Amino acid sequence: MGRTTWFDVDGIKRGEWTAEEDRMLVAYINKYGVRDWGALPKRAGLHRCGKSCRLRWLNYLKPGIKKGKFTPQEEDDIIKFHSLLGNRWAAIAKQMPNRTDNDIKNHWNSCLKKRLRRSGIDPMTHEPIKATSSSTRSSPAQRHSSSTTSFSLSSTGSVRLLNKLAAGISSRKLALDRIRTVMISSEPREVDEEEKMMISSRKEEEKVIGCFMEIDKNLITTMSLDELACDSSYYYYDDWLRGCFQ
DNA sequence: AACCTTCGCAACCGCAAGGAT
DNA sequence: CATCCTTGCGGTTGCGAAGGT
């Protein structure tokens, strides 16, 4: 599979990557890290553009990327996150470790979208398809931004808000996992008073992060963007939110 | 066997955001 | 403040494989 190889007017190679090119890219990144994609191809001895190298690395070569069939659980997750976030593949990918946005997008477009349609669900609204209204429905993000108060949210602001909320959930989930890992690894042996206090404070921290995650999820699922902007109790988004509104 | 259609997925393209100058 | 450059994102395309007629 793959695209035919060709060269553009500048002599830059396009199309399918060879195993040798993969090896060169991985070797370079392992040695020097990922920075300055524009200069990377020349330094790595590749006749590719930086964008192509970046894409190849992020979607295929980066360690930890999971390829192959999606599990039923993963498919459920994609559908669930899509119902919350719409076509924000990068935000969805942040919720699904080891899957790339490209992979998720491909699977959605080639498989899940059709499956939902076959089962009578509109893949954009995630609501049952009605004979007359499917074409006039709006996406989740559009639904969020169409409420009725005096605020008006730019589309850019809408996208940024939802991505921010998704990133919030993701980072808190990571923090929670980290705390749990530390707690689990420190439990079997004897602990002194200081460690007990540390564990206790971690448990508190875990509770707080858990609460924030719940708030994040509720923000996405239950409140309109205008309501979010009005509710100053969500202080940690307050300043940022204000910047989203014109 | 030949042809056609659908599927799966890698890769490309254009655009926008954000940082650097 | 304006412009340029880099990076990231989402939509789309190209193409081999698989399946159907």
mmCIF file of C-alpha atoms (C1' of nucleotides) in Angstrom:
data_model
loop_
_atom_site.group_PDB
_atom_site.id
_atom_site.type_symbol
_atom_site.label_atom_id
_atom_site.label_comp_id
_atom_site.label_asym_id
_atom_site.label_seq_id
_atom_site.Cartn_x
_atom_site.Cartn_y
_atom_site.Cartn_z
ATOM 1 C CA MET A 1 0.000 0.000 0.000
ATOM 2 C CA GLY A 2 1.055 3.614 -0.300
ATOM 3 C CA ARG A 3 1.485 6.408 -2.763
ATOM 4 C CA THR A 4 3.790 6.282 -5.716
ATOM 5 C CA THR A 5 7.125 7.978 -5.245
ATOM 6 C CA TRP A 6 7.719 11.215 -7.124
ATOM 7 C CA PHE A 7 9.860 14.340 -6.891
ATOM 8 C CA ASP A 8 8.573 17.883 -6.855
ATOM 9 C CA VAL A 9 10.160 20.807 -8.733
ATOM 10 C CA ASP A 10 12.634 21.406 -5.917
ATOM 11 C CA GLY A 11 13.795 17.809 -5.982
ATOM 12 C CA ILE A 12 11.978 16.983 -2.761
ATOM 13 C CA LYS A 13 10.894 13.370 -2.556
ATOM 14 C CA ARG A 14 7.198 12.678 -2.050
ATOM 15 C CA GLY A 15 5.078 9.600 -1.586
ATOM 16 C CA GLU A 16 5.779 6.361 0.161
ATOM 17 C CA TRP A 17 8.595 6.178 2.706
ATOM 18 C CA THR A 18 11.201 3.443 2.393
ATOM 19 C CA ALA A 19 12.516 1.391 5.305
ATOM 20 C CA GLU A 20 15.887 3.073 4.855
ATOM 21 C CA GLU A 21 14.357 6.540 5.124
ATOM 22 C CA ASP A 22 12.496 5.461 8.249
ATOM 23 C CA ARG A 23 15.716 4.173 9.732
ATOM 24 C CA MET A 24 17.533 7.445 8.965
ATOM 25 C CA LEU A 25 14.765 9.548 10.480
ATOM 26 C CA VAL A 26 14.550 7.450 13.641
ATOM 27 C CA ALA A 27 18.337 7.413 14.030
ATOM 28 C CA TYR A 28 18.515 11.189 13.707
ATOM 29 C CA ILE A 29 15.680 11.859 16.149
ATOM 30 C CA ASN A 30 17.024 9.358 18.665
ATOM 31 C CA LYS A 31 20.356 11.158 18.573
ATOM 32 C CA TYR A 32 19.328 14.819 18.364
ATOM 33 C CA GLY A 33 15.669 14.872 19.398
ATOM 34 C CA VAL A 34 12.774 16.548 17.658
ATOM 35 C CA ARG A 35 13.379 20.199 16.953
ATOM 36 C CA ASP A 36 13.301 22.407 13.870
ATOM 37 C CA TRP A 37 11.520 20.196 11.384
ATOM 38 C CA GLY A 38 12.482 22.606 8.628
ATOM 39 C CA ALA A 39 16.199 21.896 9.030
ATOM 40 C CA LEU A 40 15.847 18.253 10.040
ATOM 41 C CA PRO A 41 15.676 16.579 6.604
ATOM 42 C CA LYS A 42 18.960 18.084 5.423
ATOM 43 C CA ARG A 43 20.727 17.279 8.693
ATOM 44 C CA ALA A 44 19.350 13.738 8.661
ATOM 45 C CA GLY A 45 20.356 13.253 5.028
ATOM 46 C CA LEU A 46 16.790 12.908 3.824
ATOM 47 C CA HIS A 47 15.467 14.377 0.576
ATOM 48 C CA ARG A 48 12.099 15.099 2.160
ATOM 49 C CA CYS A 49 10.347 18.228 3.354
ATOM 50 C CA GLY A 50 10.158 18.878 7.101
ATOM 51 C CA LYS A 51 6.424 18.544 7.104
ATOM 52 C CA SER A 52 6.610 15.081 5.618
ATOM 53 C CA CYS A 53 9.231 14.036 8.192
ATOM 54 C CA ARG A 54 7.120 15.382 11.033
ATOM 55 C CA LEU A 55 4.048 13.521 9.800
ATOM 56 C CA ARG A 56 5.952 10.300 9.316
ATOM 57 C CA TRP A 57 7.415 10.525 12.821
ATOM 58 C CA LEU A 58 4.204 11.487 14.614
ATOM 59 C CA ASN A 59 1.892 9.093 12.804
ATOM 60 C CA TYR A 60 4.103 6.085 12.282
ATOM 61 C CA LEU A 61 7.598 6.024 13.747
ATOM 62 C CA LYS A 62 7.215 7.610 17.175
ATOM 63 C CA PRO A 63 7.673 4.978 19.915
ATOM 64 C CA GLY A 64 4.533 3.781 21.651
ATOM 65 C CA ILE A 65 2.175 4.260 18.749
ATOM 66 C CA LYS A 66 -0.408 1.513 18.615
ATOM 67 C CA LYS A 67 -1.265 0.273 15.136
ATOM 68 C CA GLY A 68 -3.748 -2.301 13.979
ATOM 69 C CA LYS A 69 -7.380 -2.954 14.695
ATOM 70 C CA PHE A 70 -9.300 -0.808 17.127
ATOM 71 C CA THR A 71 -10.807 -2.708 20.038
ATOM 72 C CA PRO A 72 -14.558 -2.400 20.729
ATOM 73 C CA GLN A 73 -13.640 -0.371 23.822
ATOM 74 C CA GLU A 74 -11.555 2.030 21.736
ATOM 75 C CA GLU A 75 -14.363 2.363 19.208
ATOM 76 C CA ASP A 76 -16.822 3.156 21.988
ATOM 77 C CA ASP A 77 -14.390 5.758 23.313
ATOM 78 C CA ILE A 78 -14.018 7.387 19.905
ATOM 79 C CA ILE A 79 -17.785 7.618 19.501
ATOM 80 C CA LYS A 80 -18.168 8.965 23.019
ATOM 81 C CA PHE A 81 -15.446 11.592 22.624
ATOM 82 C CA HIS A 82 -16.681 12.538 19.169
ATOM 83 C CA SER A 83 -20.130 13.183 20.613
ATOM 84 C CA LEU A 84 -18.481 15.580 23.080
ATOM 85 C CA LEU A 85 -15.795 17.166 20.933
ATOM 86 C CA GLY A 86 -16.896 16.823 17.319
ATOM 87 C CA ASN A 87 -14.184 16.480 14.656
ATOM 88 C CA ARG A 88 -11.403 17.598 16.998
ATOM 89 C CA TRP A 89 -9.208 14.623 16.274
ATOM 90 C CA ALA A 90 -6.185 15.963 18.112
ATOM 91 C CA ALA A 91 -8.271 16.523 21.246
ATOM 92 C CA ILE A 92 -9.794 13.053 20.934
ATOM 93 C CA ALA A 93 -6.342 11.520 20.431
ATOM 94 C CA LYS A 94 -5.178 13.130 23.685
ATOM 95 C CA GLN A 95 -7.804 11.049 25.475
ATOM 96 C CA MET A 96 -6.649 7.826 23.829
ATOM 97 C CA PRO A 97 -3.050 6.923 24.644
ATOM 98 C CA ASN A 98 -0.967 5.470 21.791
ATOM 99 C CA ARG A 99 -3.454 6.266 19.032
ATOM 100 C CA THR A 100 -2.722 9.091 16.621
ATOM 101 C CA ASP A 101 -5.233 11.683 15.514
ATOM 102 C CA ASN A 102 -4.754 10.527 11.928
ATOM 103 C CA ASP A 103 -5.515 6.940 12.866
ATOM 104 C CA ILE A 104 -8.626 7.917 14.792
ATOM 105 C CA LYS A 105 -9.795 10.192 11.997
ATOM 106 C CA ASN A 106 -9.275 7.464 9.397
ATOM 107 C CA HIS A 107 -11.148 4.900 11.452
ATOM 108 C CA TRP A 108 -13.995 7.301 12.059
ATOM 109 C CA ASN A 109 -14.325 8.270 8.397
ATOM 110 C CA SER A 110 -13.934 4.785 6.968
ATOM 111 C CA CYS A 111 -15.813 2.739 9.525
ATOM 112 C CA LEU A 112 -17.500 4.268 12.563
ATOM 113 C CA LYS A 113 -19.377 7.001 10.708
ATOM 114 C CA LYS A 114 -20.978 4.457 8.394
ATOM 115 C CA ARG A 115 -21.713 2.081 11.234
ATOM 116 C CA LEU A 116 -23.549 4.779 13.166
ATOM 117 C CA ARG A 117 -25.540 5.763 10.081
ATOM 118 C CA ARG A 118 -26.532 2.137 9.487
ATOM 119 C CA SER A 119 -27.808 1.918 13.033
ATOM 120 C CA GLY A 120 -29.900 5.046 12.558
ATOM 121 C CA ILE A 121 -27.638 7.516 14.372
ATOM 122 C CA ASP A 122 -26.555 10.766 12.786
ATOM 123 C CA PRO A 123 -22.743 10.663 13.111
ATOM 124 C CA MET A 124 -22.480 14.423 13.439
ATOM 125 C CA THR A 125 -25.117 15.002 16.108
ATOM 126 C CA HIS A 126 -25.129 11.504 17.650
ATOM 127 C CA GLU A 127 -28.898 11.684 17.722
ATOM 128 C CA PRO A 128 -31.383 9.398 15.962
ATOM 129 C CA ILE A 129 -31.755 10.312 12.302
ATOM 130 C CA LYS A 130 -35.084 11.926 11.514
ATOM 131 C CA ALA A 131 -36.266 11.798 7.929
ATOM 132 C CA THR A 132 -36.579 15.559 7.395
ATOM 133 C CA SER A 133 -34.071 17.210 9.626
ATOM 134 C CA SER A 134 -30.747 15.433 9.348
ATOM 135 C CA SER A 135 -29.243 17.954 6.963
ATOM 136 C CA THR A 136 -30.145 20.910 9.127
ATOM 137 C CA ARG A 137 -28.704 19.665 12.374
ATOM 138 C CA SER A 138 -25.601 21.212 13.805
ATOM 139 C CA SER A 139 -22.415 19.630 15.112
ATOM 140 C CA PRO A 140 -21.826 19.403 18.866
ATOM 141 C CA ALA A 141 -19.580 22.461 18.751
ATOM 142 C CA GLN A 142 -22.156 24.353 16.715
ATOM 143 C CA ARG A 143 -24.863 23.369 19.152
ATOM 144 C CA HIS A 144 -22.723 24.672 21.984
ATOM 145 C CA SER A 145 -22.212 28.010 20.355
ATOM 146 C CA SER A 146 -25.786 28.590 19.279
ATOM 147 C CA SER A 147 -27.341 29.345 22.648
ATOM 148 C CA THR A 148 -29.208 32.513 23.344
ATOM 149 C CA THR A 149 -27.533 34.885 25.780
ATOM 150 C CA SER A 150 -25.914 38.156 24.780
ATOM 151 C CA PHE A 151 -22.462 36.627 24.434
ATOM 152 C CA SER A 152 -21.255 35.763 20.996
ATOM 153 C CA LEU A 153 -18.412 33.315 20.656
ATOM 154 C CA SER A 154 -16.136 33.317 17.677
ATOM 155 C CA SER A 155 -15.686 29.936 16.002
ATOM 156 C CA THR A 156 -11.998 30.103 16.834
ATOM 157 C CA GLY A 157 -12.862 30.691 20.472
ATOM 158 C CA SER A 158 -15.233 27.739 20.409
ATOM 159 C CA VAL A 159 -12.597 25.418 19.062
ATOM 160 C CA ARG A 160 -10.036 26.687 21.523
ATOM 161 C CA LEU A 161 -12.419 26.313 24.438
ATOM 162 C CA LEU A 162 -13.271 22.723 23.668
ATOM 163 C CA ASN A 163 -9.643 21.829 23.022
ATOM 164 C CA LYS A 164 -8.706 23.477 26.307
ATOM 165 C CA LEU A 165 -11.311 21.474 28.203
ATOM 166 C CA ALA A 166 -10.193 18.263 26.552
ATOM 167 C CA ALA A 167 -6.570 19.034 27.331
ATOM 168 C CA GLY A 168 -7.602 19.760 30.926
ATOM 169 C CA ILE A 169 -9.149 16.341 31.318
ATOM 170 C CA SER A 170 -6.136 14.727 29.714
ATOM 171 C CA SER A 171 -3.557 16.465 31.890
ATOM 172 C CA ARG A 172 -5.520 15.784 35.074
ATOM 173 C CA LYS A 173 -5.868 12.152 34.103
ATOM 174 C CA LEU A 174 -2.084 11.980 33.698
ATOM 175 C CA ALA A 175 -1.563 13.681 37.065
ATOM 176 C CA LEU A 176 -3.956 11.222 38.657
ATOM 177 C CA ASP A 177 -2.186 8.244 37.108
ATOM 178 C CA ARG A 178 1.152 9.599 38.304
ATOM 179 C CA ILE A 179 -0.103 9.995 41.863
ATOM 180 C CA ARG A 180 -1.594 6.504 41.851
ATOM 181 C CA THR A 181 1.632 5.036 40.515
ATOM 182 C CA VAL A 182 3.652 6.681 43.285
ATOM 183 C CA MET A 183 1.149 5.586 45.914
ATOM 184 C CA ILE A 184 1.017 2.008 44.717
ATOM 185 C CA SER A 185 4.796 1.725 44.493
ATOM 186 C CA SER A 186 5.220 3.116 48.012
ATOM 187 C CA GLU A 187 2.635 0.963 49.783
ATOM 188 C CA PRO A 188 4.143 -2.518 50.419
ATOM 189 C CA ARG A 189 7.004 -1.436 52.685
ATOM 190 C CA GLU A 190 7.079 0.256 56.071
ATOM 191 C CA VAL A 191 6.619 4.006 55.931
ATOM 192 C CA ASP A 192 7.724 6.686 58.359
ATOM 193 C CA GLU A 193 5.662 9.668 59.535
ATOM 194 C CA GLU A 194 6.945 11.939 56.817
ATOM 195 C CA GLU A 195 6.002 9.442 54.115
ATOM 196 C CA LYS A 196 2.597 8.918 55.712
ATOM 197 C CA MET A 197 1.987 12.660 55.497
ATOM 198 C CA MET A 198 3.152 12.689 51.911
ATOM 199 C CA ILE A 199 0.810 9.833 51.019
ATOM 200 C CA SER A 200 -2.006 11.560 52.833
ATOM 201 C CA SER A 201 -1.419 14.793 50.942
ATOM 202 C CA ARG A 202 -1.280 12.836 47.678
ATOM 203 C CA LYS A 203 -4.645 11.295 48.510
ATOM 204 C CA GLU A 204 -6.013 14.795 49.040
ATOM 205 C CA GLU A 205 -4.439 15.888 45.779
ATOM 206 C CA GLU A 206 -5.997 12.878 44.070
ATOM 207 C CA LYS A 207 -9.417 13.883 45.361
ATOM 208 C CA VAL A 208 -8.997 17.445 44.146
ATOM 209 C CA ILE A 209 -7.811 16.376 40.708
ATOM 210 C CA GLY A 210 -10.688 13.909 40.531
ATOM 211 C CA CYS A 211 -13.092 16.743 41.294
ATOM 212 C CA PHE A 212 -11.570 18.932 38.607
ATOM 213 C CA MET A 213 -11.890 16.106 36.094
ATOM 214 C CA GLU A 214 -15.566 15.781 36.932
ATOM 215 C CA ILE A 215 -15.985 19.532 36.545
ATOM 216 C CA ASP A 216 -14.230 19.422 33.169
ATOM 217 C CA LYS A 217 -16.508 16.642 31.979
ATOM 218 C CA ASN A 218 -19.583 18.462 33.198
ATOM 219 C CA LEU A 219 -18.462 21.632 31.475
ATOM 220 C CA ILE A 220 -18.352 19.794 28.192
ATOM 221 C CA THR A 221 -21.476 17.724 28.569
ATOM 222 C CA THR A 222 -23.952 19.839 30.465
ATOM 223 C CA MET A 223 -23.243 23.524 30.029
ATOM 224 C CA SER A 224 -23.418 25.767 27.030
ATOM 225 C CA LEU A 225 -20.424 27.976 26.331
ATOM 226 C CA ASP A 226 -22.393 31.043 27.343
ATOM 227 C CA GLU A 227 -23.232 29.458 30.685
ATOM 228 C CA LEU A 228 -19.571 28.657 31.135
ATOM 229 C CA ALA A 229 -18.642 32.255 30.538
ATOM 230 C CA CYS A 230 -21.239 33.472 33.059
ATOM 231 C CA ASP A 231 -20.272 31.098 35.847
ATOM 232 C CA SER A 232 -17.289 32.646 37.609
ATOM 233 C CA SER A 233 -17.013 29.739 40.068
ATOM 234 C CA TYR A 234 -14.974 27.966 37.426
ATOM 235 C CA TYR A 235 -12.250 30.398 38.329
ATOM 236 C CA TYR A 236 -9.446 28.518 36.739
ATOM 237 C CA TYR A 237 -10.879 29.114 33.293
ATOM 238 C CA ASP A 238 -12.231 32.529 34.010
ATOM 239 C CA ASP A 239 -9.524 34.784 32.594
ATOM 240 C CA TRP A 240 -8.960 32.533 29.685
ATOM 241 C CA LEU A 241 -12.663 32.308 28.942
ATOM 242 C CA ARG A 242 -13.043 36.071 28.962
ATOM 243 C CA GLY A 243 -10.467 36.256 26.212
ATOM 244 C CA CYS A 244 -12.585 34.000 24.039
ATOM 245 C CA PHE A 245 -15.550 36.320 23.992
ATOM 246 C CA GLN A 246 -15.803 39.377 21.869
ATOM 247 C "C1'" DA B 1 -10.773 -14.760 -14.684
ATOM 248 C "C1'" DA B 2 -11.948 -10.014 -15.210
ATOM 249 C "C1'" DC B 3 -13.922 -6.141 -13.698
ATOM 250 C "C1'" DC B 4 -15.950 -3.127 -10.257
ATOM 251 C "C1'" DT B 5 -16.686 -1.400 -5.647
ATOM 252 C "C1'" DT B 6 -15.494 -0.743 -0.996
ATOM 253 C "C1'" DC B 7 -12.206 -0.596 2.677
ATOM 254 C "C1'" DG B 8 -8.140 0.810 5.164
ATOM 255 C "C1'" DC B 9 -4.641 3.812 5.811
ATOM 256 C "C1'" DA B 10 -0.488 6.557 4.631
ATOM 257 C "C1'" DA B 11 0.473 10.830 2.978
ATOM 258 C "C1'" DC B 12 -0.531 15.351 1.048
ATOM 259 C "C1'" DC B 13 -2.537 20.046 1.135
ATOM 260 C "C1'" DG B 14 -4.162 24.360 2.817
ATOM 261 C "C1'" DC B 15 -4.987 27.053 6.596
ATOM 262 C "C1'" DA B 16 -4.502 29.032 11.207
ATOM 263 C "C1'" DA B 17 -2.152 29.850 15.571
ATOM 264 C "C1'" DG B 18 1.673 31.302 17.870
ATOM 265 C "C1'" DG B 19 6.445 32.476 18.402
ATOM 266 C "C1'" DA B 20 10.531 34.932 16.670
ATOM 267 C "C1'" DT B 21 12.483 38.824 14.630
ATOM 268 C "C1'" DC C 1 3.084 46.540 15.290
ATOM 269 C "C1'" DA C 2 4.016 43.951 11.074
ATOM 270 C "C1'" DT C 3 6.002 40.229 8.832
ATOM 271 C "C1'" DC C 4 7.966 35.822 8.475
ATOM 272 C "C1'" DC C 5 8.559 31.161 9.900
ATOM 273 C "C1'" DT C 6 7.412 26.938 12.226
ATOM 274 C "C1'" DT C 7 4.251 23.854 13.945
ATOM 275 C "C1'" DG C 8 -0.130 21.647 14.375
ATOM 276 C "C1'" DC C 9 -4.635 20.513 12.740
ATOM 277 C "C1'" DG C 10 -8.456 18.816 9.898
ATOM 278 C "C1'" DG C 11 -9.990 17.651 5.326
ATOM 279 C "C1'" DT C 12 -8.942 15.166 1.387
ATOM 280 C "C1'" DT C 13 -6.636 12.190 -1.901
ATOM 281 C "C1'" DG C 14 -4.251 8.193 -3.799
ATOM 282 C "C1'" DC C 15 -3.553 3.539 -3.991
ATOM 283 C "C1'" DG C 16 -3.145 -1.433 -2.785
ATOM 284 C "C1'" DA C 17 -5.960 -5.059 -0.729
ATOM 285 C "C1'" DA C 18 -10.089 -7.397 -0.143
ATOM 286 C "C1'" DG C 19 -14.527 -8.620 -1.363
ATOM 287 C "C1'" DG C 20 -18.435 -8.917 -4.521
ATOM 288 C "C1'" DT C 21 -20.587 -9.763 -9.078
#
